[in-house]
Coordinates of C-alpha atoms in Angstrom, one line a residue:
X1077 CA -10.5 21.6 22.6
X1078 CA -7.7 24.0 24.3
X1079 CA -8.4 22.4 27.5
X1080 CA -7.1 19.1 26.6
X1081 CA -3.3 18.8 27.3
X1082 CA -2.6 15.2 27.4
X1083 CA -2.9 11.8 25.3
X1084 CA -5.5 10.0 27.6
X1085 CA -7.9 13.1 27.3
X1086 CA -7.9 13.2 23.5
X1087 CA -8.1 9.3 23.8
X1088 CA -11.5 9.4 25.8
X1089 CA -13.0 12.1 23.2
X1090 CA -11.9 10.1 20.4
X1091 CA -13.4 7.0 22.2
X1092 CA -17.0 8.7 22.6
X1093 CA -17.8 10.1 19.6
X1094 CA -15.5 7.7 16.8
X1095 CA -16.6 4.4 15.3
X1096 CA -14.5 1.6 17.2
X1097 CA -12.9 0.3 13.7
X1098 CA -9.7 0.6 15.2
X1099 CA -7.3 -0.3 17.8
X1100 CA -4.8 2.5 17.4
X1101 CA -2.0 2.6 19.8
X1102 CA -2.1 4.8 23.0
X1103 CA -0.1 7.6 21.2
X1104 CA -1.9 11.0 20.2
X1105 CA 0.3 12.6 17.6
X1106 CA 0.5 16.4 17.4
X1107 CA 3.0 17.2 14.4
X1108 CA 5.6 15.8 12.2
X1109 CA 8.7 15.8 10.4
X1110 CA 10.9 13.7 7.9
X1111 CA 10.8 10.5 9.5
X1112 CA 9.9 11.7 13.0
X1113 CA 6.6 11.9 14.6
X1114 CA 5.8 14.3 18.2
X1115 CA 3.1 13.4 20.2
X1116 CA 1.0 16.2 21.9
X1117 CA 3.5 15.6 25.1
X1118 CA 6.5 16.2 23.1
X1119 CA 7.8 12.5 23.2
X1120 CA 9.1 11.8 19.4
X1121 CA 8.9 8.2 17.6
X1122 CA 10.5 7.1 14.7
X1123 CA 7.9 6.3 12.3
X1124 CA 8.6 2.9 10.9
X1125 CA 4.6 2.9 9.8
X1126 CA 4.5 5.5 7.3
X1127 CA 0.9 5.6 7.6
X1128 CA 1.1 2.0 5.6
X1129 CA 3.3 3.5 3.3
X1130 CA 1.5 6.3 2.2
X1131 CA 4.6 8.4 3.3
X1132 CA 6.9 7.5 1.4
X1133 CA 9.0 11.3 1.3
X1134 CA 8.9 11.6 4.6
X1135 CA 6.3 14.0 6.6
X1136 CA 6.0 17.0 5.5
X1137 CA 8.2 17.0 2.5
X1138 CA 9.2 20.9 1.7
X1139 CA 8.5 20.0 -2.0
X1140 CA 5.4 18.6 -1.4
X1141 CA 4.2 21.0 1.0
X1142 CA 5.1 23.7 -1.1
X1143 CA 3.2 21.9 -4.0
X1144 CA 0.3 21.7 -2.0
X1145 CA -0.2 24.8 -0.7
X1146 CA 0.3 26.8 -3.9
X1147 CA -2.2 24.2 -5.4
X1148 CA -4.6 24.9 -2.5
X1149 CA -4.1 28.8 -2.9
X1150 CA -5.2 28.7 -6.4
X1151 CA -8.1 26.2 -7.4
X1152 CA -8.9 22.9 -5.1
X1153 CA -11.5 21.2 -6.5
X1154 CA -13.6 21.1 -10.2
X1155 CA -15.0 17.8 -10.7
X1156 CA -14.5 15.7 -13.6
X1157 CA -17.3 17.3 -15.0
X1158 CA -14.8 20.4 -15.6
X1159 CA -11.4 20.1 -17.0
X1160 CA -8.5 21.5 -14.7
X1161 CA -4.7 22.7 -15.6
X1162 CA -3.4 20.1 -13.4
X1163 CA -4.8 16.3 -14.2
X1164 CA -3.6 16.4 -18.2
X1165 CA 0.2 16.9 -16.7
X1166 CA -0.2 14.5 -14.3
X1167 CA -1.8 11.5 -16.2
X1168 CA 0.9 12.2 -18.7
X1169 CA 3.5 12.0 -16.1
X1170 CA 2.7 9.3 -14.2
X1171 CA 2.0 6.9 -17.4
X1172 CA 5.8 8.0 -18.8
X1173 CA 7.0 7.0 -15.1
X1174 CA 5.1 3.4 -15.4
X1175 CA 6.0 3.0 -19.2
X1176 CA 2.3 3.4 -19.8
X1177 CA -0.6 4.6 -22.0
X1178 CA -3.6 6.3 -20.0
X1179 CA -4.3 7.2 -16.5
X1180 CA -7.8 6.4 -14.7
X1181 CA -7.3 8.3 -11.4
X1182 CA -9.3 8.1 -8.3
X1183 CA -8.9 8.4 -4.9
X1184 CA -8.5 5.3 -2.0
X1185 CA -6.6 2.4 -3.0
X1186 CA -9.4 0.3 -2.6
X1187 CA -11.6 2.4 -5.0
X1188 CA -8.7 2.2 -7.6
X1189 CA -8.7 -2.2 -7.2
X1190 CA -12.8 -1.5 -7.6
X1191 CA -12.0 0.2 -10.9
X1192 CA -9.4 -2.7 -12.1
X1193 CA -12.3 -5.1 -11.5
X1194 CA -14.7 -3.4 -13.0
X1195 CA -12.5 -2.8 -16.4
X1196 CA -11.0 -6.2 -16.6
X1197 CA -14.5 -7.4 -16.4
X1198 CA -15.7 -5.7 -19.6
X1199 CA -12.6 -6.2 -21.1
X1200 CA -13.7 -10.1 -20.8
X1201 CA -16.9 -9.7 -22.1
X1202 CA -16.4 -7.6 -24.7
X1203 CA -12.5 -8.4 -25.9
X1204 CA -12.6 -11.9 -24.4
X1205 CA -15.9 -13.0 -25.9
X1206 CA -16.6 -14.4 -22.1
X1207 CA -20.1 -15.0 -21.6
X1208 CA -21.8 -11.7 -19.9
X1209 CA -22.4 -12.7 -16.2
X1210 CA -19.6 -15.4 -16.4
X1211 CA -16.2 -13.6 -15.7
X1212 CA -14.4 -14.5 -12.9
X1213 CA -11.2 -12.9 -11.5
X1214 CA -8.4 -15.4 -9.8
X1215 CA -7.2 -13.9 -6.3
X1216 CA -4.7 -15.1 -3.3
X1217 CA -5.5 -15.7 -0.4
X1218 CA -4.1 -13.6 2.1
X1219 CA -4.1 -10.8 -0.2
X1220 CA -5.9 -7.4 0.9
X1221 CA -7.0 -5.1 -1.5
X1222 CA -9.3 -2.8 0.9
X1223 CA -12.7 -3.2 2.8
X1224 CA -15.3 -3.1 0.0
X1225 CA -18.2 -5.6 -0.1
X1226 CA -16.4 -6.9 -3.5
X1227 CA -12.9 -7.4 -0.9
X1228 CA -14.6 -8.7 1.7
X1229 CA -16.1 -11.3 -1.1
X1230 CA -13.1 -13.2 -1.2
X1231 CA -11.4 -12.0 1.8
X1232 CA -9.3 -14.5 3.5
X1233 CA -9.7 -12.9 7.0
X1234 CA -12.7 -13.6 8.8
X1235 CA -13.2 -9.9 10.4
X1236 CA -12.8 -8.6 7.1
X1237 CA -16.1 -10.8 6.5
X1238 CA -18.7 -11.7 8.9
X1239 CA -22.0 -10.0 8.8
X1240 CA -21.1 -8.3 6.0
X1241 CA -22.9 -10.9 2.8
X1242 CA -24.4 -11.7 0.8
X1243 CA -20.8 -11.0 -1.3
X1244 CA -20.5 -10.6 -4.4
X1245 CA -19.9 -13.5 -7.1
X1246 CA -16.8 -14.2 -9.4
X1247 CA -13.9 -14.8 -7.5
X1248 CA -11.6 -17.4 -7.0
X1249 CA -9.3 -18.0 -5.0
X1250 CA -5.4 -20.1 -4.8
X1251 CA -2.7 -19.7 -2.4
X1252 CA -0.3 -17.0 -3.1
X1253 CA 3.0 -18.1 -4.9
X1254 CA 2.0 -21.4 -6.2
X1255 CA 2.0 -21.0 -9.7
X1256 CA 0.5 -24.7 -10.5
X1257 CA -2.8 -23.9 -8.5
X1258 CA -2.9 -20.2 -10.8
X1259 CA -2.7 -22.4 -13.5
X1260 CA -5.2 -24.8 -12.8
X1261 CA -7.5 -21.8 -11.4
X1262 CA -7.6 -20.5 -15.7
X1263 CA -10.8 -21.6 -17.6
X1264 CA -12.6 -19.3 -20.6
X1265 CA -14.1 -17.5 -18.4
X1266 CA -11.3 -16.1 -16.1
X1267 CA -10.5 -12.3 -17.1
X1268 CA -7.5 -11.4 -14.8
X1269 CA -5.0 -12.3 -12.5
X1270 CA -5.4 -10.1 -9.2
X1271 CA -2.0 -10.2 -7.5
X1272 CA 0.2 -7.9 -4.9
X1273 CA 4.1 -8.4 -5.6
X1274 CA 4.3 -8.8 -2.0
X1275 CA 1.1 -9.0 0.5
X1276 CA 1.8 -6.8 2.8
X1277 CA -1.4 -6.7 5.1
X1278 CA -0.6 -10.7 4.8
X1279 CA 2.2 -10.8 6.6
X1280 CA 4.9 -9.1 4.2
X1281 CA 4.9 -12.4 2.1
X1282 CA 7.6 -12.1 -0.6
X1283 CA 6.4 -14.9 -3.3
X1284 CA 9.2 -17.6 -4.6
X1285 CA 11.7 -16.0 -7.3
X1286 CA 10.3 -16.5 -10.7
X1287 CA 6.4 -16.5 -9.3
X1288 CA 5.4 -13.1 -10.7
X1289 CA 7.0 -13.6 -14.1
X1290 CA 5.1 -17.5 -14.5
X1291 CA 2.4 -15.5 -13.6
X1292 CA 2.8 -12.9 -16.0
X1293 CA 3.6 -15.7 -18.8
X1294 CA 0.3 -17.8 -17.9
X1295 CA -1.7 -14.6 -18.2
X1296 CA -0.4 -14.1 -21.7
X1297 CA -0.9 -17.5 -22.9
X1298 CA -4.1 -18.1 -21.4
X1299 CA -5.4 -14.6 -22.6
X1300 CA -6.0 -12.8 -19.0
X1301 CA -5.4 -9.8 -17.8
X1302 CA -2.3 -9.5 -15.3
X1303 CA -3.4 -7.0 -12.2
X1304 CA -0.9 -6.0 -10.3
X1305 CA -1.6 -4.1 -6.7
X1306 CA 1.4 -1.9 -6.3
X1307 CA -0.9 0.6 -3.8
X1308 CA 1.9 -0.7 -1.0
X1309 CA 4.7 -2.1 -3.0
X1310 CA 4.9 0.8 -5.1
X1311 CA 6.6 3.5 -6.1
X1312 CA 10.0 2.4 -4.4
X1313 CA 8.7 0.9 -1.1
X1314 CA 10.2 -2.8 -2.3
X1315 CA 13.5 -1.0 -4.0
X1316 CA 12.4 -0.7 -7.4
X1317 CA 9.5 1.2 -9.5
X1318 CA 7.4 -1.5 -8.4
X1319 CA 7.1 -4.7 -6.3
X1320 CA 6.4 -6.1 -10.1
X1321 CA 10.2 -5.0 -11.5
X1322 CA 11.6 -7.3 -9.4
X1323 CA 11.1 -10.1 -12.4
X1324 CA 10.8 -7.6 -15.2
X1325 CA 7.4 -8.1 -15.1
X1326 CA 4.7 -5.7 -16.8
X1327 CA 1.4 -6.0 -15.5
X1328 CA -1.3 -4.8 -18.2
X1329 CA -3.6 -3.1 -15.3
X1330 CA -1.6 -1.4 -12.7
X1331 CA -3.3 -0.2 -8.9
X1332 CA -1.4 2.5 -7.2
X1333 CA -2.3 4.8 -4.3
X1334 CA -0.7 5.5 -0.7
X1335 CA 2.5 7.2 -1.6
X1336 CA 1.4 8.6 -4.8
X1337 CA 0.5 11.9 -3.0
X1338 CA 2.8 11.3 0.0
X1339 CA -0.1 11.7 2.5
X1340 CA -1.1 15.2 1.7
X1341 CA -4.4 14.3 -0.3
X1342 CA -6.0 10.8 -0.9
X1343 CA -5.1 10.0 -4.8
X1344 CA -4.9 6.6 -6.6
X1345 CA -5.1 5.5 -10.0
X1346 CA -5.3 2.6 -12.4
X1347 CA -2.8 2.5 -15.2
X1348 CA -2.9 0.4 -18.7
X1349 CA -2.9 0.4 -22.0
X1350 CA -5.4 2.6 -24.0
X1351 CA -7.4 -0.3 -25.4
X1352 CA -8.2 -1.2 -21.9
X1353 CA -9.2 1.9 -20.2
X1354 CA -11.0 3.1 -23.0
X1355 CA -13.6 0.6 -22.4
X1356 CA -15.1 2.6 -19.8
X1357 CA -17.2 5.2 -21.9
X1358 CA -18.2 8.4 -20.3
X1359 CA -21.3 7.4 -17.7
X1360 CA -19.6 4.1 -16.9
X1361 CA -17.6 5.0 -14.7
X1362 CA -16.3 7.7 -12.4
X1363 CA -15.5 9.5 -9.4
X1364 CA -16.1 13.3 -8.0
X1365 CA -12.7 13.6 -6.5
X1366 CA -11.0 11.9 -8.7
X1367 CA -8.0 13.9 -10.7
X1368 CA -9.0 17.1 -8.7
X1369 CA -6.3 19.4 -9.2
X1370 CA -5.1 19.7 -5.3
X1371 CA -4.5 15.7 -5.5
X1372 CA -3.1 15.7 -9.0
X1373 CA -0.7 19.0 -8.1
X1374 CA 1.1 17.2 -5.0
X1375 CA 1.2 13.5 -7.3
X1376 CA 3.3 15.4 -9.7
X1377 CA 5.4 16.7 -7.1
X1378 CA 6.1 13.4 -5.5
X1379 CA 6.8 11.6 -8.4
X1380 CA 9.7 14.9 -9.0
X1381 CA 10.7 14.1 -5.6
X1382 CA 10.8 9.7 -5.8
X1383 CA 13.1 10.4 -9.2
X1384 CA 15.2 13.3 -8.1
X1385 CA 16.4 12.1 -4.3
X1386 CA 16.7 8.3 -5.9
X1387 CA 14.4 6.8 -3.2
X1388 CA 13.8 3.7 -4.9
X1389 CA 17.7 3.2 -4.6
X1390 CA 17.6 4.5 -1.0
X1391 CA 14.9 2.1 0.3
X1392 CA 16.9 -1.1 -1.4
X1393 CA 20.2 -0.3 -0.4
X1394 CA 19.0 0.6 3.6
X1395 CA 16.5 -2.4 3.4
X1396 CA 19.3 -4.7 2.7
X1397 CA 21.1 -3.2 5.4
X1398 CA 18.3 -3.3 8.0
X1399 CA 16.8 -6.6 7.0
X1400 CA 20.4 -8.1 7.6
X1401 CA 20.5 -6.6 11.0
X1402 CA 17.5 -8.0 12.1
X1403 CA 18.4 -11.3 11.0
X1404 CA 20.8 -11.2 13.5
X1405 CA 18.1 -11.0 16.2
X1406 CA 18.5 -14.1 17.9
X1407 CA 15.2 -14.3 20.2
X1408 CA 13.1 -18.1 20.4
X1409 CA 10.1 -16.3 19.1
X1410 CA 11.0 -15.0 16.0
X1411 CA 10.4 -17.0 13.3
X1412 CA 11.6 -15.3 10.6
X1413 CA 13.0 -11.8 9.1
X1414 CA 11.8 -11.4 5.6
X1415 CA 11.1 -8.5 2.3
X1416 CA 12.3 -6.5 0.1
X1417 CA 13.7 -2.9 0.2
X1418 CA 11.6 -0.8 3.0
X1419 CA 8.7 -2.9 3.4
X1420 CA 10.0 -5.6 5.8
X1421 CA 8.4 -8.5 8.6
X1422 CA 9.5 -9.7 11.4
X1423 CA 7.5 -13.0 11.6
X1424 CA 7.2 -14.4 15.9
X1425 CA 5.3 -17.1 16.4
X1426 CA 3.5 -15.6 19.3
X1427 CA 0.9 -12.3 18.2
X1428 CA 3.3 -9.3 17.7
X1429 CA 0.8 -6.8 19.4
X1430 CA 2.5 -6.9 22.8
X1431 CA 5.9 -6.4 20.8
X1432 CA 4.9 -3.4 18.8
X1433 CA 3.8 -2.1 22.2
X1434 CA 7.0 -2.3 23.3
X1435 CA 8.6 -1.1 20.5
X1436 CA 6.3 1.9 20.8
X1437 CA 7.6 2.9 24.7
X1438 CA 10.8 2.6 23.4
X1439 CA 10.2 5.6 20.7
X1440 CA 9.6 3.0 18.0
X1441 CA 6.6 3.0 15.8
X1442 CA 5.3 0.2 13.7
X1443 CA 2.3 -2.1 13.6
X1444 CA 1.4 -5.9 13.8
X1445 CA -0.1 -7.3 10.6
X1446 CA -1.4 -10.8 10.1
X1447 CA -0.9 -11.3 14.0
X1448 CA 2.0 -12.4 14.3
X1449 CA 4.1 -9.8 12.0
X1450 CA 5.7 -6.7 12.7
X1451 CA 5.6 -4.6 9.5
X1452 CA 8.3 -2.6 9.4
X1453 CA 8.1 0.2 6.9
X1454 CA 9.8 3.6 7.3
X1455 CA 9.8 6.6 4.8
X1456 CA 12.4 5.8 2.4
X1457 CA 13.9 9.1 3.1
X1458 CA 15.0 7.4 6.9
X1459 CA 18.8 7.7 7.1
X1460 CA 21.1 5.2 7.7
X1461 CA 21.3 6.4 11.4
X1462 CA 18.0 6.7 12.5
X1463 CA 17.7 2.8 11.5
X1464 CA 20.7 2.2 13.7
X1465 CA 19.1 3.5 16.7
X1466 CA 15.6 1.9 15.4
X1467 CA 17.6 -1.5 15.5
X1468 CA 19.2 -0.8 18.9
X1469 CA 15.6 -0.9 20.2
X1470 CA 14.6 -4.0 18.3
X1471 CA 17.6 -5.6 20.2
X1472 CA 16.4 -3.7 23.5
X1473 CA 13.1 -5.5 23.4
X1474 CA 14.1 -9.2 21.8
X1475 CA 16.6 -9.2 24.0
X1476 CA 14.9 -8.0 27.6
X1477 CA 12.4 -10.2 29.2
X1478 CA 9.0 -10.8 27.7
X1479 CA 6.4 -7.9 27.4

């Protein structure tokens, strides 16, 4: 490995012996720091990805890093099988942050959505009365929730679903942020509402004011369970706790992952109300990895670091900021400038590929999503002049000729 010095060698081993399940950009990153990323030829980027917001503190926090190594020193792995010193403080400490009862903790974000489907279902069968077989689970389209045979069952994306059936049953699905078609979507055998605050693998679509809390009033009246995806809109990505606080809403199954370890060690949970996780009885359900005390060790940390350098408040008051600036773009192929807080879209009606590209030779970092978005989402510890120099290349590329 010594002998390889520059991106296009690492490029052609990672080429010939990696699955092809990616198009990553013709960067080879070497190290990291705050909200800067070094490639192994010493050209730096300003990471407005954040590893789809799993970074929310910034790369290599000192908090976190410190966390995790004196975790990893100690004891990095038991099992659920064996109790640990670290999963009791966190479940406790992440239900007081989300105003909730119990803690079901896995580790991918998809796994964790797997979970909330698999416990809303036997809540309807066996709190709901629904008929066993019979529950179904209203989704948006648009929505992505991960890459599971269950996702790619009512996956709206047609690479996210060919050649992979026969899918699995239950779903239905509505367009996102038309409350009427939810509405009509309820029968006696829907269990729960499946919903992000704001799709961002959809194209940062931010719903109409008052959706989520006519949602959240449907669900109660029509006795379903409101699901609420936060793994990308939470944890103060949109500005708030959650996407969800936005309208004062309070989901009863909550999905977070990404940022809740920062990075350093895949972690997600699903949190609720005790009546509802404790339907899953020991042998239903589980996970190896899950709540190991490395993961749960570096969660505690962030959640110490999201309350105590007020990055909720940081990523609403610089999103306003940077969303206004790039309204100001004036180019005939944007469309549209659009989100909430740090997780932000720049919506051209050409694919935004070729403009991310650009972006990217200009020390910019950020990713196409639905085709014809640029996601913008930058650790919420960016400063307030790093996203002036960010915008200056926006300007530099909308404003020069075509890539």
């Amino acid at each position: 490995m010594s002998a390889l010095r520059s991106a296009a060698d690492f490029a052609a081993l990672e080429d010939r012996w990696s699955a092809r399940t990616h198009i990553p950009f013709d960067v080879v990153i070497h190290r990291a720091e705050g909200s800067w990323l070094i490639d192994v030829e010493g050209r730096r980027y300003l990471d407005c990805l954040a590893a789809h917001s799993s970074v929310n503190y910034g790369h290599c926090h000192p908090e976190l890093l410190a966390a995790f190594h004196q975790q990893a020193d100690r004891l990095v792995l038991t099992s659920r099988a064996i109790r640990n010193d670290q999963l009791p403080a966190f479940c406790e400490e992440l239900a007081a942050y989300c105003g909730a009862e119990a803690v079901l903790p896995m580790n991918s974000g998809t796994e964790a959505a797997e979970t909330a489907i698999k416990v809303a279902r036997r809540w309807g069968y066996r709190i709901k009365g629904i008929p066993e077989g019979r529950a179904q689970v209203v989704v948006c389209r648009s929505g992505f929730h991960g890459r599971t045979i269950t996702m790619a069952s009512f996956a709206s994306e047609l690479e996210h679903r060919e050649g992979f059936g026969p899918f699995v049953p239950g779903f239905v699905s509505i367009p996102f942020g038309d409350i009427d078609a939810l509405e009509q979507a309820m029968t006696a055998h829907t269990c729960a509402f499946l919903v992000e605050p704001i799709q961002g693998d959809g194209g940062v679509a931010v719903p109409p004011d008052g959706y989520l809390a006519a949602a959240r009033e449907l669900c109660t009246r029509h006795n379903v369970l409101f699901v609420a995806d936060e793994v990308m809109t939470g944890l103060g990505r949109t500005g708030r706790r959650f996407g969800c606080d936005h309208e004062d809403v309070q989901p009863d199954v909550l999905i977070l992952g990404k940022a809740l370890s920062g990075g350093f060690s895949p972690v997600s949970a699903v949190v609720s109300r005790r009546e509802i996780l404790d339907l899953l009885e020991p042998g239903s359900h589980g996970s190896t990895y899950g709540g190991n005390p490395l993961g749960a060790a570096v969660a505690r940390a962030a959640l110490r670091v999201l309350a105590n350098e007020r990055l909720a408040e940081r990523a609403r008051d610089l999103g306003a900021w940077f969303l206004a600036e790039l309204r100001q773009l004036s180019h005939p192929r944007i469309v549209e400038a659009r989100g909430r807080g740090l997780l932000l879209g720049l919506e051209l009606d050409v694919p935004a590929r070729p403009y991310c590209e650009a972006l990217q030779r200009l020390g910019v970092l950020c990713r196409e999503t639905h085709r014809s978005v640029i996601r913008i989402t930058p650790p919420l510890v960016v400063t307030l002049e790093e996203l002036r120099w960010a915008v200056a290349r926006f300007r530099a590329v909308f404003d020069g000729p075509a890539p």
